[in-house]
Each structure stands twice: as C-alpha cells, then as structure tokens.
Amino acid sequence: MSKKQVFLLPDVGEGLTEAEILQWAVRVGDSVEINQVVVEVETAKAAVELPSPYAGVVGTLHAKEGETLPVGEPLITVLSDVSGTADVAEPPAPDEATAPDREALLVGYGPQEGSGRRRRRRTGAPPTHRSAAPTPVRPPATAPATALAALAGAPATERTAAKPPVRKLAKDLGVDITVVTPTGPGGTVTRDDVRRAAEAEPVTVEAPRLTIPAAAAETRIPIRGVRKHTAAAMVASAFTAPHVTEFMTVDVTATMRLRDTVAARREFRDVRVTPLLFVARALLLALRNTPEANASWDELAQEIVLKHYINLGIAAATARGLIVPNIKRADRMSLRELAEALAALTGTAREGRTTPQSMTDGTITITNVGVFGVDTGTPILNPGEAAILAVGAIRRTPWVVTDASGAETIEPRWVTQLALSFDHRLVDGQQGSQLLADLAAFLHDPGLAML
C-alpha cells in the first residue's frame, strides 16, 4: 500500500501568511526525491523554490499556478510505497486530507492560527469543482514513472528536467528548453545551457508590456506578492514615520574620473565599476559622523536602536515589483568586495532569485532613480529604517568652477542631485543636513576619504 504524505505550505519568511504558486516543477505521477525542488512560490518578499520533504510519487498538487495559498494549507501530496506496492488514486481534497506529524522541515513549517481558505486567481470564469476520486488502481511495485503518470491521469510524455528559475530564464531569452542540450546532474538543464543556446541563436527579447484592449473602459490588475507587500509597507511607512526630505546638487566630476581610474586597474577588470559603487562607499563613510541615520525606532519600548553595522539596501525594480535586498555588513567591505556584492545583488534580483533573508534586517537604503533618467525624487523610507537616499541621473551640466585664486569660470561638469529622506523621530534637521553634506563632499572630492 502507499502512504499519503501531505506537505503543507511553510512560512519561508518572517511571519509571512501566504504565497502564490508561480510554477510547478513536477506533475502528478512524477517521482520525487527528498530535497528535490517541486514548486516555485512568490511570497510578499521574494520568489522561493520549495524542496520536497518526502520521497515517492506525486499524488496531488493542491493548487494551480497563479493561486494564492495560505501558510499551513496542503501544498502537495506524495505517495510513498511502504509495502512493495503502491496505490495510485486521487487523494482526498485538501480539506479532507490528514496532515502529517509536524516536522521542522522548513522555517515556520505548519499552519498559522486562523489561516483561511485559499484564494483563486480571478480569471473571469467560475471555478471548476473537483471530481470524485476514481477507483484505486494497484499497479506492480516496479511500474515506471510514466505508467504511474498514466494511471494518475497525467500525460506520459517525458518532461525536460530543469528548475523553475532556469525555465523562466529560457522563456525570457526566447529559448525552447525542450531542445536545449542538458549538462547538469542527472540530465538537468542549467542556466549556462540556456545561455549557450541563446548565444547560438540570438533573439531579441522585449520586456513584458501591459496590453490594454482598445474597447476596454478600464483594466483591473490583481495586487499580489511583492507588489501587495510593497503597497502595504509604503502606506504604513508614509503614515507612521514623519518624513523629511532634503536635496543637494553636486559636482561629481572627480568621482567620475576616479571611477575610470579604478575600472582600469587590474584587480577591477572583471568587476563592473559603476557610479553607484562610489555613492554607496561615500554613504558608508558619511554615516560615521551621523550614526543616528543608521538606526530604527522601537515603538513598543519607546527606544531608538542604533545599529553598529550597516546592511545597505539597494532598491531594485524587477518584473514582480520593487524589492530592496541588502548587502550585509557593507561597512566592513573593501571597494572590490562592495563592487562584487552590488553585482551579485542586482544580478540575483534581475533573475528573480532574491531570497527573503537578503531583504531582512536592512538599516539604510539607496534608490538609484537616475538609471531611468530622473533627476530627483522624494523617496519613502523602507519600513524600519531611518533614512533613504535617492540618486538622480548624472549629467554633463554647465557649472561655475572656482580655482585656487578665487577666479570663476563656467565649465561642463558631471553633476547629479541627491535627495535624502529621513525619519524626523530619529534624525533631526541638523543631523540629516550633516549626513547629506558629508556625502556630497565625498562625491565632490573623493580625496577627503583619506582624512
């Protein structure tokens, strides 16, 4: 006989209550091993791959791609053969399934108090109802996976082995993953396999655009996942923390020259050296004089919590919405290490592989609106942080330059605008102004960092 083992949706973050099913990596009838990735879900913080805690044959997928499932609800049922034979039958509906003994398999595994029923994605069509379970069929113990799939009602065709992020990469690059030559363990397709296939046959991939029917009077877009979390967090931040924003326009010509010098050095030739790297470095240095901007407000204890470490958040615009992963202990990094961390952070965010852990415990944030050609803005604080810096576009601008003798000339210079928002409960006007002035001074004359 077979044992039905139900894997409940775990809390993969800090107190998250639900997740959306992005993509299943298995189908009914597939064989799975312990720790094999079975599904990719999107929480309020990131997309996460979930491994199976059980080995056996997939009996039921309890949610469809696009559905939102509360933490603690049945996610997948795995049929484990315990007597040399296996019953392949439609398992009971999620509300009839018996949950297994609770095991600490993943962070927060188990249901939340008062968790509700799942919500289905709005498609305009009425939900379909589960049909009655068919009569159990008992195949031989040695039945291959394809036979089990057929008995379970799933297609017996073989599926290309690849993790959900690899499939997404192939989709983004316009590569047919079924024709990619796999080189990974067990014949799986890897990211490098997909990239090689894309290079062999170049394609142009456009970013997804919102299509609006010509006759439509309005379009409704469900708010889920990262966008839902961001909306709630921004509202809470805007109406909880008293924001103050100050602006400063800076001549960063010397920093741009320094960037060119650093990029040409041998130890930086395999790392992308961007202006953002030097803005980040300057902010880390400026915080030494204004540690109050690297703090949080403890409402319950009525205390200001000064952080003796800097987890530098970098706002990143992704296909799923705005996220703010952070570089842990950025203040302890060399310029080379900071450049590598920035490259890894942005690359991971672009590929949709940012983990919930990388978006927790941030202490201060930079948002680079300049990449969109925007000069400045009034950024809203990342919840739990005291300050956020917006960096505008760096442009060639006529600028009044004063030489050592006091003579003034107008020259074309590299100029940018900085906007610093801070929580006035933690940072007063003098401290906020000092931080912005110190930051601007470092960018105007990087040599000050030697003092």
Short mmCIF file of C-alpha atoms in Angstrom, two decimals:
data_model
loop_
_atom_site.label_atom_id
_atom_site.label_comp_id
_atom_site.label_asym_id
_atom_site.label_seq_id
_atom_site.Cartn_x
_atom_site.Cartn_y
_atom_site.Cartn_z
CA MET A 1 0.00 0.00 0.00
CA SER A 2 1.06 3.60 -0.30
CA LYS A 3 1.26 6.21 2.43
CA LYS A 4 -0.11 9.66 1.69
CA GLN A 5 2.27 12.31 2.98
CA VAL A 6 0.98 15.87 2.77
CA PHE A 7 3.46 18.72 2.57
CA LEU A 8 1.91 21.88 4.00
CA LEU A 9 2.93 25.29 2.70
CA PRO A 10 5.58 26.53 5.16
CA ASP A 11 6.35 30.07 6.25
CA VAL A 12 9.51 30.70 4.24
CA GLY A 13 9.99 34.20 5.59
CA GLU A 14 9.45 36.11 8.80
CA GLY A 15 5.80 35.72 9.66
CA LEU A 16 4.53 35.55 6.08
CA THR A 17 0.94 34.32 5.84
CA GLU A 18 0.54 33.29 2.21
CA ALA A 19 2.31 32.59 -1.08
CA GLU A 20 1.36 32.49 -4.74
CA ILE A 21 2.12 29.40 -6.80
CA LEU A 22 4.38 30.60 -9.62
CA GLN A 23 5.38 27.34 -11.29
CA TRP A 24 5.27 23.64 -10.52
CA ALA A 25 8.45 21.69 -11.25
CA VAL A 26 6.63 18.34 -11.05
CA ARG A 27 3.35 16.84 -12.23
CA VAL A 28 1.01 14.18 -10.89
CA GLY A 29 2.69 10.81 -11.34
CA ASP A 30 6.28 12.15 -11.28
CA SER A 31 8.78 10.55 -8.93
CA VAL A 32 10.36 12.90 -6.39
CA GLU A 33 13.28 12.61 -4.02
CA ILE A 34 13.79 14.26 -0.66
CA ASN A 35 15.00 17.87 -1.11
CA GLN A 36 14.08 17.87 -4.81
CA VAL A 37 12.59 21.24 -5.80
CA VAL A 38 8.90 20.73 -6.53
CA VAL A 39 7.49 24.25 -6.80
CA GLU A 40 8.44 27.91 -7.03
CA VAL A 41 6.28 30.25 -4.96
CA GLU A 42 6.20 34.01 -4.58
CA THR A 43 5.83 35.43 -1.11
CA ALA A 44 5.43 39.06 -0.16
CA LYS A 45 9.20 39.33 -0.25
CA ALA A 46 10.64 37.11 -2.98
CA ALA A 47 10.30 34.10 -5.24
CA VAL A 48 11.39 30.93 -3.44
CA GLU A 49 11.95 27.33 -4.52
CA LEU A 50 10.50 24.75 -2.13
CA PRO A 51 12.04 21.27 -1.82
CA SER A 52 10.03 18.16 -1.07
CA PRO A 53 10.42 16.75 2.46
CA TYR A 54 9.25 13.35 1.18
CA ALA A 55 10.27 10.81 -1.45
CA GLY A 56 7.77 8.94 -3.59
CA VAL A 57 5.29 9.67 -6.38
CA VAL A 58 3.32 12.90 -6.70
CA GLY A 59 -0.31 12.15 -5.92
CA THR A 60 -1.92 15.58 -5.87
CA LEU A 61 -0.94 19.19 -6.48
CA HIS A 62 -3.32 21.06 -4.19
CA ALA A 63 -3.16 24.39 -6.00
CA LYS A 64 -2.83 25.61 -9.56
CA GLU A 65 -0.23 28.02 -10.89
CA GLY A 66 -1.47 31.53 -10.13
CA GLU A 67 -3.39 30.57 -6.99
CA THR A 68 -2.62 32.11 -3.60
CA LEU A 69 -2.35 29.61 -0.76
CA PRO A 70 -2.31 30.42 2.99
CA VAL A 71 0.59 29.13 5.08
CA GLY A 72 -0.32 25.75 6.59
CA GLU A 73 -2.62 24.66 3.76
CA PRO A 74 -1.83 21.41 1.86
CA LEU A 75 0.60 22.09 -0.98
CA ILE A 76 1.45 18.67 -2.43
CA THR A 77 0.67 15.05 -1.55
CA VAL A 78 3.41 12.49 -2.08
CA LEU A 79 2.57 8.76 -2.20
CA SER A 80 5.28 6.70 -0.55
CA ASP A 81 5.37 2.94 -1.21
CA VAL A 82 5.59 1.17 2.16
CA SER A 83 4.75 -2.45 1.23
CA GLY A 84 6.22 -3.17 -2.20
CA THR A 85 3.09 -1.96 -3.98
CA ALA A 86 1.63 1.46 -4.48
CA ASP A 87 -1.94 2.67 -4.54
CA VAL A 88 -2.33 5.29 -7.25
CA ALA A 89 -5.61 7.05 -6.65
CA GLU A 90 -6.89 10.57 -6.43
CA PRO A 91 -6.08 11.69 -2.87
CA PRO A 92 -8.80 13.39 -0.86
CA ALA A 93 -9.50 17.08 -1.31
CA PRO A 94 -7.30 19.45 0.72
CA ASP A 95 -9.91 19.88 3.42
CA GLU A 96 -10.22 16.11 3.78
CA ALA A 97 -6.51 15.33 3.77
CA THR A 98 -4.94 14.32 7.04
CA ALA A 99 -1.89 16.44 7.81
CA PRO A 100 1.27 14.53 8.75
CA ASP A 101 3.03 14.86 12.06
CA ARG A 102 4.62 18.28 12.31
CA GLU A 103 8.31 18.21 11.47
CA ALA A 104 10.68 21.19 11.45
CA LEU A 105 11.49 20.69 7.80
CA LEU A 106 11.46 24.34 6.76
CA VAL A 107 11.39 27.62 8.61
CA GLY A 108 7.96 28.21 10.11
CA TYR A 109 6.56 24.86 8.88
CA GLY A 110 2.98 24.48 9.95
CA PRO A 111 -0.30 26.41 9.76
CA GLN A 112 -0.87 29.89 11.10
CA GLU A 113 -3.57 30.48 13.65
CA GLY A 114 -6.79 31.30 11.90
CA SER A 115 -5.41 30.74 8.41
CA GLY A 116 -8.20 30.91 5.87
CA ARG A 117 -9.05 29.10 2.69
CA ARG A 118 -7.03 29.57 -0.47
CA ARG A 119 -7.90 32.36 -2.88
CA ARG A 120 -8.05 31.58 -6.57
CA ARG A 121 -6.76 33.95 -9.22
CA ARG A 122 -9.53 35.94 -10.84
CA THR A 123 -9.91 34.82 -14.39
CA GLY A 124 -13.46 35.79 -15.10
CA ALA A 125 -14.54 32.16 -15.30
CA PRO A 126 -16.29 30.29 -12.45
CA PRO A 127 -14.06 27.88 -10.51
CA THR A 128 -14.14 24.25 -11.51
CA HIS A 129 -15.14 21.69 -8.91
CA ARG A 130 -13.05 18.66 -8.02
CA SER A 131 -14.44 15.45 -9.43
CA ALA A 132 -14.99 12.39 -7.28
CA ALA A 133 -11.97 10.18 -6.65
CA PRO A 134 -11.68 7.27 -9.10
CA THR A 135 -11.48 3.67 -8.03
CA PRO A 136 -7.99 2.89 -6.69
CA VAL A 137 -5.71 1.01 -9.07
CA ARG A 138 -2.88 -1.20 -7.80
CA PRO A 139 0.00 -1.41 -10.32
CA PRO A 140 3.09 -3.58 -9.88
CA ALA A 141 5.71 -2.21 -7.50
CA THR A 142 8.15 -1.87 -10.38
CA ALA A 143 5.84 0.25 -12.55
CA PRO A 144 7.83 3.03 -14.22
CA ALA A 145 7.04 6.70 -13.59
CA THR A 146 5.37 7.03 -16.99
CA ALA A 147 2.95 4.23 -16.13
CA LEU A 148 2.17 5.82 -12.79
CA ALA A 149 1.54 9.11 -14.54
CA ALA A 150 -0.87 7.46 -16.95
CA LEU A 151 -2.75 5.75 -14.12
CA ALA A 152 -2.98 9.04 -12.27
CA GLY A 153 -4.40 10.78 -15.29
CA ALA A 154 -1.27 12.77 -16.20
CA PRO A 155 0.36 12.71 -19.66
CA ALA A 156 3.04 10.07 -20.01
CA THR A 157 5.28 12.30 -22.12
CA GLU A 158 8.73 12.96 -20.73
CA ARG A 159 9.36 16.47 -19.38
CA THR A 160 12.63 18.33 -19.68
CA ALA A 161 14.36 18.38 -16.31
CA ALA A 162 15.04 21.98 -15.23
CA LYS A 163 14.43 24.13 -12.17
CA PRO A 164 11.76 26.85 -12.35
CA PRO A 165 14.29 29.75 -12.49
CA VAL A 166 16.04 28.01 -15.41
CA ARG A 167 12.70 27.66 -17.23
CA LYS A 168 11.98 31.34 -16.61
CA LEU A 169 15.41 32.30 -17.96
CA ALA A 170 14.76 30.24 -21.08
CA LYS A 171 11.39 31.94 -21.52
CA ASP A 172 12.91 35.40 -21.09
CA LEU A 173 15.64 34.64 -23.64
CA GLY A 174 13.22 33.06 -26.12
CA VAL A 175 14.86 29.64 -25.90
CA ASP A 176 12.87 26.41 -26.38
CA ILE A 177 14.03 24.50 -23.32
CA THR A 178 12.96 21.15 -24.78
CA VAL A 179 15.73 21.35 -27.41
CA VAL A 180 18.49 22.53 -25.07
CA THR A 181 21.30 20.02 -24.51
CA PRO A 182 21.48 19.38 -20.73
CA THR A 183 24.82 19.20 -18.92
CA GLY A 184 23.66 19.32 -15.31
CA PRO A 185 23.46 16.46 -12.79
CA GLY A 186 21.02 13.75 -13.82
CA GLY A 187 20.49 15.30 -17.23
CA THR A 188 19.09 18.60 -15.96
CA VAL A 189 19.24 21.81 -17.96
CA THR A 190 21.34 24.53 -16.30
CA ARG A 191 21.46 28.30 -16.70
CA ASP A 192 24.68 28.00 -18.68
CA ASP A 193 22.99 25.53 -21.04
CA VAL A 194 20.22 28.04 -21.68
CA ARG A 195 22.65 30.92 -22.17
CA ARG A 196 24.72 28.88 -24.64
CA ALA A 197 21.58 28.05 -26.58
CA ALA A 198 20.59 31.72 -26.61
CA GLU A 199 24.03 32.77 -27.90
CA ALA A 200 23.90 30.16 -30.64
CA GLU A 201 20.68 31.66 -31.99
CA PRO A 202 20.41 35.33 -30.96
CA VAL A 203 16.92 36.60 -30.30
CA THR A 204 15.51 39.94 -29.27
CA VAL A 205 13.52 39.81 -26.06
CA GLU A 206 11.28 42.71 -25.16
CA ALA A 207 10.21 43.39 -21.61
CA PRO A 208 6.60 42.35 -20.94
CA ARG A 209 4.18 45.19 -21.51
CA LEU A 210 0.70 45.71 -20.19
CA THR A 211 -1.70 45.21 -23.09
CA ILE A 212 -4.98 47.08 -22.84
CA PRO A 213 -7.87 46.15 -25.16
CA ALA A 214 -8.84 49.08 -27.37
CA ALA A 215 -12.52 48.84 -26.39
CA ALA A 216 -11.89 48.42 -22.66
CA ALA A 217 -13.05 51.25 -20.40
CA GLU A 218 -10.84 50.04 -17.58
CA THR A 219 -8.45 47.23 -16.68
CA ARG A 220 -8.19 45.58 -13.26
CA ILE A 221 -4.88 44.14 -12.11
CA PRO A 222 -4.86 41.84 -9.04
CA ILE A 223 -2.46 43.03 -6.33
CA ARG A 224 -0.39 40.06 -5.17
CA GLY A 225 3.04 39.02 -3.99
CA VAL A 226 5.80 41.63 -3.88
CA ARG A 227 3.60 44.45 -5.17
CA LYS A 228 1.00 43.78 -2.47
CA HIS A 229 3.65 43.79 0.25
CA THR A 230 5.27 46.94 -1.13
CA ALA A 231 1.96 48.82 -1.22
CA ALA A 232 1.14 47.93 2.39
CA ALA A 233 4.67 48.72 3.58
CA MET A 234 4.77 52.10 1.84
CA VAL A 235 1.41 53.17 3.25
CA ALA A 236 2.49 52.13 6.74
CA SER A 237 5.81 53.95 6.38
CA ALA A 238 4.34 57.14 4.93
CA PHE A 239 1.72 57.45 7.69
CA THR A 240 3.87 56.24 10.60
CA ALA A 241 7.26 57.88 10.18
CA PRO A 242 7.36 61.70 9.90
CA HIS A 243 9.31 62.13 6.65
CA VAL A 244 11.66 65.00 5.93
CA THR A 245 13.44 65.22 2.54
CA GLU A 246 16.43 67.42 1.77
CA PHE A 247 18.08 67.94 -1.61
CA MET A 248 21.55 68.81 -2.82
CA THR A 249 23.05 69.24 -6.30
CA VAL A 250 26.66 68.07 -6.52
CA ASP A 251 29.55 68.32 -8.96
CA VAL A 252 30.80 64.71 -9.11
CA THR A 253 33.40 65.17 -11.86
CA ALA A 254 36.21 63.98 -9.58
CA THR A 255 34.27 60.84 -8.69
CA MET A 256 33.67 60.06 -12.36
CA ARG A 257 37.41 60.39 -13.02
CA LEU A 258 38.10 58.12 -10.07
CA ARG A 259 35.65 55.58 -11.47
CA ASP A 260 37.56 55.50 -14.77
CA THR A 261 40.85 55.10 -12.92
CA VAL A 262 39.55 52.27 -10.72
CA ALA A 263 37.86 50.46 -13.62
CA ALA A 264 41.19 50.39 -15.49
CA ARG A 265 43.05 48.75 -12.60
CA ARG A 266 43.87 45.08 -12.96
CA GLU A 267 42.05 43.96 -9.80
CA PHE A 268 38.78 45.56 -11.01
CA ARG A 269 38.81 44.49 -14.67
CA ASP A 270 36.41 41.58 -14.10
CA VAL A 271 34.01 43.62 -11.94
CA ARG A 272 31.54 46.24 -13.10
CA VAL A 273 32.55 49.61 -11.67
CA THR A 274 29.58 51.99 -11.64
CA PRO A 275 28.93 55.43 -10.13
CA LEU A 276 26.54 53.71 -7.69
CA LEU A 277 29.54 51.90 -6.20
CA PHE A 278 31.12 55.22 -5.20
CA VAL A 279 27.83 56.66 -3.96
CA ALA A 280 27.45 53.61 -1.73
CA ARG A 281 31.01 53.94 -0.48
CA ALA A 282 30.55 57.65 0.22
CA LEU A 283 27.32 56.98 2.16
CA LEU A 284 29.04 54.35 4.29
CA LEU A 285 31.80 56.84 5.13
CA ALA A 286 29.37 59.69 5.84
CA LEU A 287 27.41 57.55 8.30
CA ARG A 288 30.43 57.52 10.61
CA ASN A 289 29.63 61.12 11.54
CA THR A 290 25.86 60.60 11.69
CA PRO A 291 25.16 57.13 13.15
CA GLU A 292 21.62 58.27 14.05
CA ALA A 293 20.68 57.73 10.38
CA ASN A 294 21.59 54.05 10.74
CA ALA A 295 19.01 53.26 13.39
CA SER A 296 15.44 52.09 13.96
CA TRP A 297 12.52 53.16 16.13
CA ASP A 298 11.22 50.67 18.73
CA GLU A 299 7.66 51.80 19.31
CA LEU A 300 6.91 49.21 21.99
CA ALA A 301 9.97 50.01 24.09
CA GLN A 302 9.99 53.70 23.11
CA GLU A 303 13.68 53.47 22.26
CA ILE A 304 15.95 54.41 19.39
CA VAL A 305 18.06 51.42 18.38
CA LEU A 306 21.45 52.45 16.96
CA LYS A 307 22.92 49.78 14.66
CA HIS A 308 26.66 49.19 14.89
CA TYR A 309 26.65 47.55 11.48
CA ILE A 310 25.37 48.69 8.10
CA ASN A 311 23.20 46.41 5.98
CA LEU A 312 22.98 48.56 2.85
CA GLY A 313 19.71 48.18 0.94
CA ILE A 314 19.61 48.74 -2.81
CA ALA A 315 16.16 49.29 -4.33
CA ALA A 316 15.74 47.11 -7.43
CA ALA A 317 12.93 47.27 -9.99
CA THR A 318 12.01 43.75 -11.11
CA ALA A 319 9.26 42.18 -13.20
CA ARG A 320 7.44 41.33 -9.97
CA GLY A 321 7.72 44.80 -8.48
CA LEU A 322 10.12 46.86 -6.39
CA ILE A 323 12.26 44.93 -3.92
CA VAL A 324 15.01 46.09 -1.55
CA PRO A 325 17.62 43.40 -0.90
CA ASN A 326 20.54 44.49 1.25
CA ILE A 327 24.28 43.90 1.45
CA LYS A 328 25.07 42.53 4.88
CA ARG A 329 27.89 44.30 6.78
CA ALA A 330 28.62 46.59 3.84
CA ASP A 331 30.66 48.87 6.13
CA ARG A 332 33.28 46.12 6.56
CA MET A 333 33.85 45.60 2.84
CA SER A 334 36.68 46.81 0.66
CA LEU A 335 35.79 48.66 -2.54
CA ARG A 336 36.34 45.48 -4.53
CA GLU A 337 34.13 43.43 -2.19
CA LEU A 338 31.42 46.09 -2.33
CA ALA A 339 31.53 46.08 -6.15
CA GLU A 340 31.16 42.28 -6.20
CA ALA A 341 28.28 42.43 -3.70
CA LEU A 342 26.45 45.07 -5.78
CA ALA A 343 26.87 42.99 -8.94
CA ALA A 344 25.63 39.84 -7.20
CA LEU A 345 22.66 41.67 -5.68
CA THR A 346 21.48 43.21 -8.94
CA GLY A 347 22.09 40.02 -10.93
CA THR A 348 20.14 37.92 -8.47
CA ALA A 349 17.26 40.42 -8.42
CA ARG A 350 17.15 40.55 -12.22
CA GLU A 351 16.89 36.75 -12.41
CA GLY A 352 14.16 36.62 -9.76
CA ARG A 353 16.29 34.64 -7.28
CA THR A 354 16.37 37.12 -4.39
CA THR A 355 15.80 35.31 -1.09
CA PRO A 356 13.65 36.58 1.80
CA GLN A 357 16.75 36.55 4.02
CA SER A 358 18.51 39.08 1.79
CA MET A 359 15.61 41.50 2.25
CA THR A 360 15.51 41.43 6.04
CA ASP A 361 17.45 43.46 8.60
CA GLY A 362 18.29 46.35 6.27
CA THR A 363 19.47 49.51 8.04
CA ILE A 364 19.60 52.19 5.30
CA THR A 365 18.69 52.23 1.60
CA ILE A 366 19.82 53.74 -1.70
CA THR A 367 17.40 54.07 -4.61
CA ASN A 368 19.04 54.92 -7.92
CA VAL A 369 16.33 56.77 -9.84
CA GLY A 370 19.00 58.13 -12.17
CA VAL A 371 19.01 54.90 -14.18
CA PHE A 372 15.59 55.97 -15.51
CA GLY A 373 16.88 59.42 -16.50
CA VAL A 374 15.14 61.01 -13.49
CA ASP A 375 16.87 63.93 -11.78
CA THR A 376 15.47 63.55 -8.28
CA GLY A 377 12.54 62.43 -6.14
CA THR A 378 11.21 62.22 -2.59
CA PRO A 379 11.81 58.59 -1.59
CA ILE A 380 9.66 56.91 1.05
CA LEU A 381 11.52 55.20 3.86
CA ASN A 382 11.92 51.45 3.79
CA PRO A 383 9.95 50.34 6.90
CA GLY A 384 12.15 50.01 9.97
CA GLU A 385 14.90 52.27 8.63
CA ALA A 386 15.78 55.86 9.49
CA ALA A 387 16.95 57.13 6.10
CA ILE A 388 16.87 56.53 2.35
CA LEU A 389 18.97 58.20 -0.34
CA ALA A 390 17.76 58.84 -3.89
CA VAL A 391 20.46 59.35 -6.52
CA GLY A 392 19.50 61.19 -9.68
CA ALA A 393 20.87 61.00 -13.21
CA ILE A 394 24.48 62.12 -13.63
CA ARG A 395 24.56 64.66 -16.46
CA ARG A 396 27.03 66.98 -18.20
CA THR A 397 25.96 70.41 -16.99
CA PRO A 398 27.35 73.97 -17.20
CA TRP A 399 28.83 74.64 -13.77
CA VAL A 400 30.56 77.57 -12.08
CA VAL A 401 34.08 76.41 -11.13
CA THR A 402 36.23 78.41 -8.72
CA ASP A 403 40.02 77.92 -8.91
CA ALA A 404 42.59 78.33 -6.13
CA SER A 405 42.86 82.08 -6.72
CA GLY A 406 39.12 82.60 -6.47
CA ALA A 407 38.59 83.14 -10.21
CA GLU A 408 35.34 81.75 -11.58
CA THR A 409 34.74 80.05 -14.91
CA ILE A 410 31.83 78.16 -16.41
CA GLU A 411 32.75 74.63 -17.42
CA PRO A 412 30.90 71.45 -18.43
CA ARG A 413 30.93 69.16 -15.37
CA TRP A 414 29.37 65.88 -14.27
CA VAL A 415 26.51 66.85 -11.95
CA THR A 416 23.88 64.91 -10.02
CA GLN A 417 21.14 65.58 -7.50
CA LEU A 418 20.85 63.80 -4.17
CA ALA A 419 17.65 63.54 -2.14
CA LEU A 420 17.79 62.27 1.42
CA SER A 421 14.57 61.34 3.26
CA PHE A 422 14.81 60.62 6.97
CA ASP A 423 12.59 59.81 9.93
CA HIS A 424 12.38 63.00 11.99
CA ARG A 425 11.83 60.96 15.17
CA LEU A 426 15.36 59.58 14.88
CA VAL A 427 17.18 62.19 12.82
CA ASP A 428 16.76 65.92 13.37
CA GLY A 429 17.33 68.59 10.77
CA GLN A 430 20.95 69.23 11.74
CA GLN A 431 21.86 65.55 11.60
CA GLY A 432 20.12 64.97 8.28
CA SER A 433 21.79 68.03 6.78
CA GLN A 434 25.17 66.91 8.10
CA LEU A 435 24.83 63.46 6.55
CA LEU A 436 23.82 64.89 3.16
CA ALA A 437 26.61 67.49 3.24
CA ASP A 438 29.25 64.89 4.17
CA LEU A 439 28.04 62.56 1.43
CA ALA A 440 28.16 65.36 -1.15
CA ALA A 441 31.64 66.37 -0.01
CA PHE A 442 32.99 62.83 -0.53
CA LEU A 443 31.48 62.68 -4.01
CA HIS A 444 32.76 66.12 -4.94
CA ASP A 445 36.26 65.38 -3.65
CA PRO A 446 36.89 61.64 -3.08
CA GLY A 447 40.31 62.51 -1.64
CA LEU A 448 38.56 63.57 1.58
CA ALA A 449 38.14 59.86 2.34
CA MET A 450 41.87 59.81 3.09
CA LEU A 451 41.45 62.20 6.03
#
